[in-house]
XYZ file of C-alpha atoms in Angstrom:
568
model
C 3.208 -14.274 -15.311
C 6.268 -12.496 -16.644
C 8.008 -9.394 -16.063
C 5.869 -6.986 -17.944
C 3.454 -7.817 -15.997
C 5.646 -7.027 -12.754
C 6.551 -3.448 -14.923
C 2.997 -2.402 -15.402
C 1.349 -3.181 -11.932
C 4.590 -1.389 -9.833
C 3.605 1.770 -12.776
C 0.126 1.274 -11.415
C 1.139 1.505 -7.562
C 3.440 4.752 -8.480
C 0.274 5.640 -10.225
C -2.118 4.966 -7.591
C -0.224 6.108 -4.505
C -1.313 2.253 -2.762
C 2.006 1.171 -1.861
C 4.747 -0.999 -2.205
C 4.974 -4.969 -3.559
C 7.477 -6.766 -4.632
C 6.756 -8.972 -7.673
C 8.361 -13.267 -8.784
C 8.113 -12.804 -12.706
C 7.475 -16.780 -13.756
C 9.383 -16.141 -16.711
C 12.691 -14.769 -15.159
C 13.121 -16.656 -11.864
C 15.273 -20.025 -12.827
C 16.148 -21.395 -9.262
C 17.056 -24.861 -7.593
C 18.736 -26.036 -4.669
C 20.337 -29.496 -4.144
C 18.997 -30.250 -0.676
C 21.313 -32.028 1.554
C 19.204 -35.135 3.384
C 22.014 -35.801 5.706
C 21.059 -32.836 7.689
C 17.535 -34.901 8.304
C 19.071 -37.748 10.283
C 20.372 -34.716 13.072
C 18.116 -34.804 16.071
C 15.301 -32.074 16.051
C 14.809 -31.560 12.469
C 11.595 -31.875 10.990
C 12.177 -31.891 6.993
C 12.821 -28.789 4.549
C 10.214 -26.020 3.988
C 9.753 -27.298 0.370
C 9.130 -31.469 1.110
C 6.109 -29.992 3.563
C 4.136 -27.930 1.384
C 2.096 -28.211 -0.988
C 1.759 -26.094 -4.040
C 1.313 -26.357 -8.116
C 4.206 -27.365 -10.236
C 4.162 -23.973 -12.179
C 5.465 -21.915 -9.390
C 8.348 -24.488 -7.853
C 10.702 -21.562 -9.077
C 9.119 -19.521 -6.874
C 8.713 -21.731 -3.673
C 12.351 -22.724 -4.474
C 13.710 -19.140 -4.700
C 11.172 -18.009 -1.151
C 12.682 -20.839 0.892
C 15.236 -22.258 -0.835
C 17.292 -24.793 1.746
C 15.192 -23.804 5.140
C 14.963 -26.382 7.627
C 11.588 -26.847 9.819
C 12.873 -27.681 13.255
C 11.102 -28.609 16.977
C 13.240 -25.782 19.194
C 15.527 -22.927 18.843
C 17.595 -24.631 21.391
C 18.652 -26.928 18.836
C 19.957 -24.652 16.531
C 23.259 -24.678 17.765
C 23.954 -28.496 17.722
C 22.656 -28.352 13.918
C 24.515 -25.359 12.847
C 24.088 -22.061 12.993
C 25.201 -19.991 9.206
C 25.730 -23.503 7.452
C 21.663 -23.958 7.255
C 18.633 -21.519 7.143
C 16.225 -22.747 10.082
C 13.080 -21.970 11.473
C 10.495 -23.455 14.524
C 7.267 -24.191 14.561
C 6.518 -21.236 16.403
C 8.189 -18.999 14.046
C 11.447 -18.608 15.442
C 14.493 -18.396 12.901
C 18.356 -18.610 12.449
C 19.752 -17.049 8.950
C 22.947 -18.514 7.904
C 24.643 -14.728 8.076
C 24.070 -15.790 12.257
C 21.348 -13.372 13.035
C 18.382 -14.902 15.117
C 15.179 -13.877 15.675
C 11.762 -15.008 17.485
C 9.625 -14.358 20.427
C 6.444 -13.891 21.081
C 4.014 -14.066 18.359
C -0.105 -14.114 18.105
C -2.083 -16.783 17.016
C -4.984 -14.845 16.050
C -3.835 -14.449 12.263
C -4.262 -18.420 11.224
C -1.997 -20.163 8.460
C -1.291 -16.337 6.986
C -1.094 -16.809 3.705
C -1.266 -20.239 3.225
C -4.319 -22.315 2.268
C -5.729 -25.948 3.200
C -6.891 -28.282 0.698
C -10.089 -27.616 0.777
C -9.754 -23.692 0.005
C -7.485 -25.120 -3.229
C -10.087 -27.498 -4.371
C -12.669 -24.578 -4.061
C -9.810 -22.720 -6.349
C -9.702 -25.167 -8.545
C -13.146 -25.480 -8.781
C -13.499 -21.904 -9.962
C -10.989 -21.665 -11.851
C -12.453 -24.191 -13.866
C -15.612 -22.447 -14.065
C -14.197 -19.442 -15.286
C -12.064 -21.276 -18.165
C -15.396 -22.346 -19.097
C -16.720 -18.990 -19.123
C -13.778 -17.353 -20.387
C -13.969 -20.012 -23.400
C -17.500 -19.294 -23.763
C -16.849 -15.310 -23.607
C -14.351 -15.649 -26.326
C -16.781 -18.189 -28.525
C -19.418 -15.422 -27.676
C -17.494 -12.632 -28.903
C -16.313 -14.516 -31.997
C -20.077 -14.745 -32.891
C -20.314 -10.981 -32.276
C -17.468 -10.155 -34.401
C -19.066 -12.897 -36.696
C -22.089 -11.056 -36.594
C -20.862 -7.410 -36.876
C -18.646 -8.557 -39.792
C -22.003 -9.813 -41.877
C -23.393 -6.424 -40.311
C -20.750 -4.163 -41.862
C -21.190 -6.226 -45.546
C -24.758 -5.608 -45.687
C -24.691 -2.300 -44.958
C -21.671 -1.805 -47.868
C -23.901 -4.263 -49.720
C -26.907 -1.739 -49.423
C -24.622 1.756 -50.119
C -23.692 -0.156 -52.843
C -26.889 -0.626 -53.998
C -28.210 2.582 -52.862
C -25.350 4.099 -55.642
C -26.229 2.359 -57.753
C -29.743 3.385 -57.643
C -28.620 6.893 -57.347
C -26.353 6.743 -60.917
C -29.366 5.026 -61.797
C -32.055 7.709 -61.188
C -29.066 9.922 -62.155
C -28.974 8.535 -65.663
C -32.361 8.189 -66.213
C -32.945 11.749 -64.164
C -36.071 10.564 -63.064
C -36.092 13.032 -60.116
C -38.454 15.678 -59.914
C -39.414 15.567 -63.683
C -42.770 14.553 -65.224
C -43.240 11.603 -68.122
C -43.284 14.267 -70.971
C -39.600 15.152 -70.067
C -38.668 12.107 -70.087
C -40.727 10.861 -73.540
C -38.959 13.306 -75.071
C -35.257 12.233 -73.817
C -36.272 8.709 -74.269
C -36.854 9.908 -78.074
C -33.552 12.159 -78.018
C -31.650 9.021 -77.042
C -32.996 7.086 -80.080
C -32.243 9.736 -82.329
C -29.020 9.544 -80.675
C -28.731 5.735 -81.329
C -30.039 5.765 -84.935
C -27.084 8.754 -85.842
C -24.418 6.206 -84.164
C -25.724 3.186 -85.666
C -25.206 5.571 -88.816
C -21.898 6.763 -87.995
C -21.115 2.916 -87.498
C -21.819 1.614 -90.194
C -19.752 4.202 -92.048
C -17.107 3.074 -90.042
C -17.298 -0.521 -91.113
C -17.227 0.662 -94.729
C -14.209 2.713 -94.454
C -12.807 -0.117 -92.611
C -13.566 -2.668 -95.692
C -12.178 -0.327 -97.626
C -8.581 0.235 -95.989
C -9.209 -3.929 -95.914
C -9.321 -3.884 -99.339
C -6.289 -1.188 -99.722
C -4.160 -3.135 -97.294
C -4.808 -6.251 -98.959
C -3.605 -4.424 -102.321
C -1.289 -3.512 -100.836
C -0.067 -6.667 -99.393
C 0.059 -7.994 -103.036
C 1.895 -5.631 -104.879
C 4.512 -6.068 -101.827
C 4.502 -9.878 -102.538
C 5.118 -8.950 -106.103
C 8.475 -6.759 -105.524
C 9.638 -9.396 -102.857
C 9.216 -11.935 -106.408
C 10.855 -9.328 -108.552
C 13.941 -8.568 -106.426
C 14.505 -11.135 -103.382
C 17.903 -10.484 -103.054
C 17.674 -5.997 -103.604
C 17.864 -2.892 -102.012
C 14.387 -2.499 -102.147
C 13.760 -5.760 -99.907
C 16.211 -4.012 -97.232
C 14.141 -0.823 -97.112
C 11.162 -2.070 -96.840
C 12.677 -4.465 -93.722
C 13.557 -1.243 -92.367
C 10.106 -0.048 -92.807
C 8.351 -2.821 -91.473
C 10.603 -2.645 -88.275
C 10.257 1.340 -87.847
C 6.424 0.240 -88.515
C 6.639 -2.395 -86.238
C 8.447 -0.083 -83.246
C 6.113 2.797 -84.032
C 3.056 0.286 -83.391
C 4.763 -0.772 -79.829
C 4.794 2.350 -79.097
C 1.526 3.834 -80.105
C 0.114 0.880 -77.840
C 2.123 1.478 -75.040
C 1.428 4.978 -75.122
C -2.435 3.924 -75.649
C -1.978 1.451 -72.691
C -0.661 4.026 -70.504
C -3.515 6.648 -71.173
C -6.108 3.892 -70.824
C -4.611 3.418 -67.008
C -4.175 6.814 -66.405
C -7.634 7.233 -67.414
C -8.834 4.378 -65.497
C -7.267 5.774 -62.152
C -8.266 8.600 -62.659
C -12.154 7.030 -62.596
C -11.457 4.485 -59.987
C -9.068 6.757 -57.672
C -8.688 10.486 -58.139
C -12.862 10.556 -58.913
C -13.946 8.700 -55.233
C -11.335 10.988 -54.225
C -12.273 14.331 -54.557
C -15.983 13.469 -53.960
C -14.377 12.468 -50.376
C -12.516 15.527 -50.073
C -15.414 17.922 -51.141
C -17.700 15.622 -48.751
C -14.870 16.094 -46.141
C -14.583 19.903 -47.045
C -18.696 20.063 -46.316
C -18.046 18.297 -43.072
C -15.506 20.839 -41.908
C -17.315 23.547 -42.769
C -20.358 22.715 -40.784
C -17.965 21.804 -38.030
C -16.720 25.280 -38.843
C -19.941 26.435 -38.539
C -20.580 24.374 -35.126
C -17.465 25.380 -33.499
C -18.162 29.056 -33.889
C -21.941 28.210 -32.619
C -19.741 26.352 -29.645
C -17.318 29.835 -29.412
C -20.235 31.802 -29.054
C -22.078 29.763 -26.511
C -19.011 29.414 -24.090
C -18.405 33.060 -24.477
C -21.910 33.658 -23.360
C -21.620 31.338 -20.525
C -18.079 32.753 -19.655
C -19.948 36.446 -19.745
C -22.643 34.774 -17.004
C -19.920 33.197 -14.650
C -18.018 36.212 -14.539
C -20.835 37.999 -13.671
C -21.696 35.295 -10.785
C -18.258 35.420 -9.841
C -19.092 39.262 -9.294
C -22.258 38.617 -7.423
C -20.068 35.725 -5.507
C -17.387 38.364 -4.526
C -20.230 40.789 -3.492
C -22.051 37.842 -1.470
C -18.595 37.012 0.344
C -17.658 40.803 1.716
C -21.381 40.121 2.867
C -20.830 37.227 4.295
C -17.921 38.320 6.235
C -19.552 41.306 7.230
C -22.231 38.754 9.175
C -19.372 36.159 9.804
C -18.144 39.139 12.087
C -21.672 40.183 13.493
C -21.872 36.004 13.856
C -18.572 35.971 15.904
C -19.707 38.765 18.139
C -22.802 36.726 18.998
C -20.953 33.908 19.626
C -19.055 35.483 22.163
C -21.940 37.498 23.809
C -23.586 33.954 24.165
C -21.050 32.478 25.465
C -20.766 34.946 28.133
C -24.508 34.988 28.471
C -23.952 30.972 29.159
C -21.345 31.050 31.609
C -23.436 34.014 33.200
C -26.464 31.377 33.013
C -24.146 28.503 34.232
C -23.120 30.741 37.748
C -26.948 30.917 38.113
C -27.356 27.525 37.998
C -25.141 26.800 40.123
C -26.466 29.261 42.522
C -29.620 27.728 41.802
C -28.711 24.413 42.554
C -26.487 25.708 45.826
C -30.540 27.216 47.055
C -31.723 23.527 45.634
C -28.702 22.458 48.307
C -30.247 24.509 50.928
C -33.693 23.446 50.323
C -33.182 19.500 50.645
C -31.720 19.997 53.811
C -34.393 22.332 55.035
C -36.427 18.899 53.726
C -34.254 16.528 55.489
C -35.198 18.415 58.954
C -38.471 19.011 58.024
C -38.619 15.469 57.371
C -36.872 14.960 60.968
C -38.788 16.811 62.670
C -42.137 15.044 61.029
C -40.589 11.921 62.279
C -40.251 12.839 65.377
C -43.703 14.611 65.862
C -45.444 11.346 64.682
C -43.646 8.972 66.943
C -44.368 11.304 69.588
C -48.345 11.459 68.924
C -48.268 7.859 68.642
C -46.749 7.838 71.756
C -49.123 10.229 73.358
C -52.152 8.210 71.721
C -50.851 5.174 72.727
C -50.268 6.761 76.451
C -53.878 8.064 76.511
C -55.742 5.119 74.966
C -53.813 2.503 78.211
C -55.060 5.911 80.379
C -58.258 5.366 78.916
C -58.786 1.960 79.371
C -57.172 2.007 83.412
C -59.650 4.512 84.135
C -62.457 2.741 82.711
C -61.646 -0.045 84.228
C -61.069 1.119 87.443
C -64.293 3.940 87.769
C -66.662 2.284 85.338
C -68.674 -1.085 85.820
C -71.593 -2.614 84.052
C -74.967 -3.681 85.365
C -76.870 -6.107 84.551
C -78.772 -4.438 81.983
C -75.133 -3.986 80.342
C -75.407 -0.141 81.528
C -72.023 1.391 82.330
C -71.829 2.996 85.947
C -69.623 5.190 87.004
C -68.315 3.687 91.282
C -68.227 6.723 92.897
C -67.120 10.451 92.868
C -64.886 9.801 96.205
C -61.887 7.386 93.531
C -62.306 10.352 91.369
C -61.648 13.353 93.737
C -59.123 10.825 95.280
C -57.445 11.167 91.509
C -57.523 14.512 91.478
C -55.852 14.808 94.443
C -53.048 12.611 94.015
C -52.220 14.582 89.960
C -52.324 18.262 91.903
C -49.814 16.519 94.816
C -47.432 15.565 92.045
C -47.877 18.833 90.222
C -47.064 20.724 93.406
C -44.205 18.762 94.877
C -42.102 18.530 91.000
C -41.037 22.215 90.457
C -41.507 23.508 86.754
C -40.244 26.007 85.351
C -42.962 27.899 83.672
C -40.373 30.696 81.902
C -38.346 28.078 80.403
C -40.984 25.651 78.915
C -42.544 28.938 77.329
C -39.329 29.995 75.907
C -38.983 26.439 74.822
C -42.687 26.973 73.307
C -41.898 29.863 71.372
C -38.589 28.542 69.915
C -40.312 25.770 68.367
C -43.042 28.046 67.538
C -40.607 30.111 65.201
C -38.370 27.349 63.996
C -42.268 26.024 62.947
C -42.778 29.661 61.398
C -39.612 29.508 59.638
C -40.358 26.851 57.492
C -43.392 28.506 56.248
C -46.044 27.375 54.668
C -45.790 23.604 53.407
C -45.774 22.413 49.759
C -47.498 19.102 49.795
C -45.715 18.181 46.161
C -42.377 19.431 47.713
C -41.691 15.435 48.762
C -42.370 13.933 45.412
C -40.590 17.116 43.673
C -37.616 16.077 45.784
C -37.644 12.490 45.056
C -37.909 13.153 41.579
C -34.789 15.189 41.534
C -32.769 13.031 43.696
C -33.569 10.119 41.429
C -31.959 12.328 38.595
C -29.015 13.008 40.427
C -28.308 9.698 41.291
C -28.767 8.972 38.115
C -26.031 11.399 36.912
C -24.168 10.176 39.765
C -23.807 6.863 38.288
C -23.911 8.012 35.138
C -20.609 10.071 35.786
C -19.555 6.927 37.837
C -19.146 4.642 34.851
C -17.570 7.614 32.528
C -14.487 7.643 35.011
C -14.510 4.086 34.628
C -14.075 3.631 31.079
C -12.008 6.886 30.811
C -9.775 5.120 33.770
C -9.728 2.206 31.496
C -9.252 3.368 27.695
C -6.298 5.511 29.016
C -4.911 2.544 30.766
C -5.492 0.538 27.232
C -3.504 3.703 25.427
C -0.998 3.516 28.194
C -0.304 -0.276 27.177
C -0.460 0.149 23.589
C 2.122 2.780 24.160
C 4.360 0.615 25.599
C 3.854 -2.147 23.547
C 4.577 0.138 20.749
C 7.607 1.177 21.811
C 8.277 -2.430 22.653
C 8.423 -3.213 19.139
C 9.992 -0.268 18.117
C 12.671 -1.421 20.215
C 13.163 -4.660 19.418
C 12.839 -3.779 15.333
C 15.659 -1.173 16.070
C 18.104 -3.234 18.001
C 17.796 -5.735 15.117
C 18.515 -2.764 12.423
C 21.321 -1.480 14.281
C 22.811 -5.287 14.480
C 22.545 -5.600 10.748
C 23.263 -1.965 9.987
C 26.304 -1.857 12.095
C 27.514 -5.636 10.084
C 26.632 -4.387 6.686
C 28.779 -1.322 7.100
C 31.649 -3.287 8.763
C 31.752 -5.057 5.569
C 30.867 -2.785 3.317
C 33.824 -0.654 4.958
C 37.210 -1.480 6.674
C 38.520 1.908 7.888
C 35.661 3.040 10.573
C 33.098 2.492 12.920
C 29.482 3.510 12.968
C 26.767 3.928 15.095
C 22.802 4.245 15.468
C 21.259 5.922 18.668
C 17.827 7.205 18.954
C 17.765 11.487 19.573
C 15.629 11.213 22.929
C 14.315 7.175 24.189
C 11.464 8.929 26.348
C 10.032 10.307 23.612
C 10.127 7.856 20.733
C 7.951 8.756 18.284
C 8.599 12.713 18.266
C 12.019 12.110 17.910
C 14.768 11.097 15.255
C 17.187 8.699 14.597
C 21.167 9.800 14.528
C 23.352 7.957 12.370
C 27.182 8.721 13.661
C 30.466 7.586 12.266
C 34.026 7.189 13.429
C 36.724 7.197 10.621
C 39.938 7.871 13.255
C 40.123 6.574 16.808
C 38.573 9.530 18.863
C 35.939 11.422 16.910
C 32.763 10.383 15.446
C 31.168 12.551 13.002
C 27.573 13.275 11.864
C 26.156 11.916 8.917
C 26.341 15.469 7.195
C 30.189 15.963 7.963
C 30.974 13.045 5.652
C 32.006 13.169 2.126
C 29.971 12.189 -0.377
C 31.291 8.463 -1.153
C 31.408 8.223 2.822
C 27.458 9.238 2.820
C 26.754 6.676 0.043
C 28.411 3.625 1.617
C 26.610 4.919 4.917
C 23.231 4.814 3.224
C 23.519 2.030 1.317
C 24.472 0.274 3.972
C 21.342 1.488 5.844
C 19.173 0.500 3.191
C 20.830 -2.967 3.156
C 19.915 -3.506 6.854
C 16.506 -2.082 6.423
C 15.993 -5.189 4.074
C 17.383 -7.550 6.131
């Protein structure tokens, strides 16, 4: 709203530690532009910034100082043709021209939305709520005048009933009718009328000597009325003026003096009195603070006693504890050992676990092959089978099988033993060949039956981890290919930001000063971020000098000219 406002929220970011904002005081910011509609009629131009929004009439200072004369355009192409440094223009896709010349645009996200900006519908919800909590702040303040209402009557009726109460008190006081009995007070109750019939006495003596100085003074007033008769015109009648005024300034003063000791004596009961009863009240109070404070003293001297003691267990407790950090360090380290001792077994474990799946694998092989070559063999001897029988055996007529003569059989025997003796086999070799498969059979020793489904098992597993390890190089392949990017697009729009600050940096300074040069390189471009920023000067033809070689008024122009472009 205004600029204390502005004052105590940047105190509460300095405060705070949040950050940085920069704050439009309502109350201070006075600004209006004469917009020039001939600029309209050019080709590409939409309308100004401030004809296509829409915002509430209490902050057009504020819309008019954020974008004052800006144009809204179609391209950045047709910047040029309007004029470039006579307007402020901007695209719809956010590129811009500043009057000083500098342009600026690119590429730009749309994830973000409208930014700040709001549609109609958000501002009618605003409004909406606001109303609602005008209504509520308007019933919180009604509310709260009720309670102050409230605690107002509260605070009169309890001085209503101390009032009261004292009164009772100097009541009971007067009548000290606490802790006495009704004899005590019979007998002041007959004191007091004692006491009233001696005063009533005293009074009316008092109104007798009154009547008679009445009587005196009225004497007196006749014999003066006589000499005033006798001698009007005497020295008598001027003395006794002089009397009466003396009289008559004596009087003034006996009842101003009377006046003043009757107010004395009445602030004396009405202020010194309530007074010193609050100072001996407040003199009670301190002393059992006093009293509390040393109870307080006493207590945190105690407790100060136990912490330093704790603090001396504590101290104790840490050599301790370092004592069996140390032991705990050694430990570590023997386990570690004892792990990468236990590691080398596993692996030699799993090298044996190697070994023993491929001892499967052949075992497995050679299975194979045993079983296709007994199916072979059974298959060979059943089609034997069934030759012979059909060649030697025929049925009868009772369905009796009957073997055709021992002559086809001999026959058969003949013809095997003819083929035995004319193929030559060598009977060395095929027993060598017998007793190598006889010890490669040996070898493999005695078979575990669960060996097969032990092996599966653990193949599964380390497929498993296969893939498992698989996908990790995937997505480490990937999220340092993402980092990779991000990297570059990082120092993509380091870049970019810096060539722009050394554009406006390198104007600002030009104008700022007329008898040099400067310049803004980066310490090392492959290594942007763990690297500086040189800021280098020329003030004569040849040399330029470091930022720390100038004088002081050279440094100041320098950095305010840095912080200029900064702001830009």
């Amino acid at each position: 709203n205004d600029d204390n406002t502005a004052v105590k929220y940047i105190n509460y970011l300095k405060e705070k530690r949040i950050g940085n904002a920069t704050f439009l005081p309502l109350n201070k910011i006075n600004v209006k532009y004469k917009l020039d509609d001939s600029v309209l009629n050019k080709k590409g131009v939409i309308d100004y910034a401030l004809n296509l929004l829409n915002y509430d009439k209490k902050y057009e200072n504020i819309f008019n100082l954020v974008f004052a004369d800006t144009l809204i355009i179609e391209k950045i192409e047709l910047a040029k043709s309007i004029g470039i440094g006579d307007y402020r223009m901007v695209t719809l896709d956010g590129d811009m021209a500043a009057k000083s010349g500098a342009m600026s645009g690119g590429f730009k996200s749309k994830k973000g939305g409208m930014g700040v900006f709001k549609d109609e519908q958000d501002s009618k919800k605003l409004e909406s709520i606001s109303k609602r909590l005008d209504t509520l702040n308007s019933s919180i303040s009604h509310l709260r005048e009720e309670k102050e209402d409230n605690e107002r009557a509260l605070y009169d009726d309890r001085q209503r009933k101390n009032e009261l109460e004292g009164e009772v008190i100097k009541l009971e006081k007067l009548l000290s009718i606490e802790g006495k009995d009704t004899q005590s007070i019979d007998r002041e109750i007959e004191a007091i009328l004692s006491d009233k019939v001696v005063i009533e006495n005293s009074l009316k003596k008092i109104s007798r000597d009154i009547k008679e100085i009445d009587n005196d003074f009225a004497i007196l007033q006749e014999e003066k009325s006589k000499l005033r008769q006798i001698s009007a015109t005497g020295s008598l009648m001027k003395d006794i003026a002089n009397f009466e005024d003396s009289r008559d300034k004596l009087r003034n003063q006996f009842l101003a003096v009377s006046s003043k000791l009757d107010a004395k004596s009445i602030e004396i009961r009405s202020v010194l009195e309530p007074e010193s009863i609050n100072l001996s009240k407040i003199l009670k109070d301190n002393e059992l603070a006093l009293e509390n404070l040393k109870k307080s003293v006493s207590s945190l001297s105690e407790t100060i006693k136990k912490h330093e003691l704790e603090l001396k267990d504590l101290k104790i407790r840490e050599k301790e504890l370092s004592k069996d950090y140390k032991q705990y360090i050694e430990k570590r380290d023997l386990l570690k050992e004892d792990r990468i001792k236990e590691e080398e077994k596993y692996e030699k474990e799993f090298a044996k676990f190697d070994k023993v799946k491929e001892k499967g694998a052949q075992l497995r092989y050679a299975i194979g092959e045993y079983e296709t070559l007994s199916s072979t063999l059974n298959d060979e001897m059943k089609f034997l089978y069934q030759e012979l029988r059909a060649e030697f055996i025929e049925k009868n007529a009772d369905e009796n099988e009957i073997i055709l003569g021992e002559s086809k059989i001999n026959d058969l025997i003949v013809m095997v033993d003819e083929k035995l003796t004319k193929t030559q086999i060598d009977v060395k070799e095929l027993q060598n060949k017998v007793n190598n498969l006889k010890t490669r059979m040996n070898g493999f020793g005695s078979i575990n039956m669960k060996a097969v489904e032990i092996y599966d098992k653990l193949n599964e597993e380390f497929n498993k981890l296969l893939d498992k390890r698989q996908t990790l190089n995937v997505e480490k392949d990937e999220i340092l290919s993402f980092i990779a990017e991000m990297d570059e697009k990082k120092k993509e729009r380091f870049m970019e930001t810096f060539i722009k600050l050394r554009d406006f940096f390198i104007d600002i300074f030009s104008k700022l000063s007329t008898k040099g040069e400067v310049e803004l390189n980066v310490e090392n471009e492959k290594d942007l971020f763990n690297s500086g920023v040189e800021i280098r000067v020329r003030l004569s033809k040849n040399n330029y000098l470091d930022i720390k070689s100038l004088s002081g008024g050279e440094k100041t122009i320098t950095a305010v000219a840095f912080i200029f472009a900064v702001q830009e």
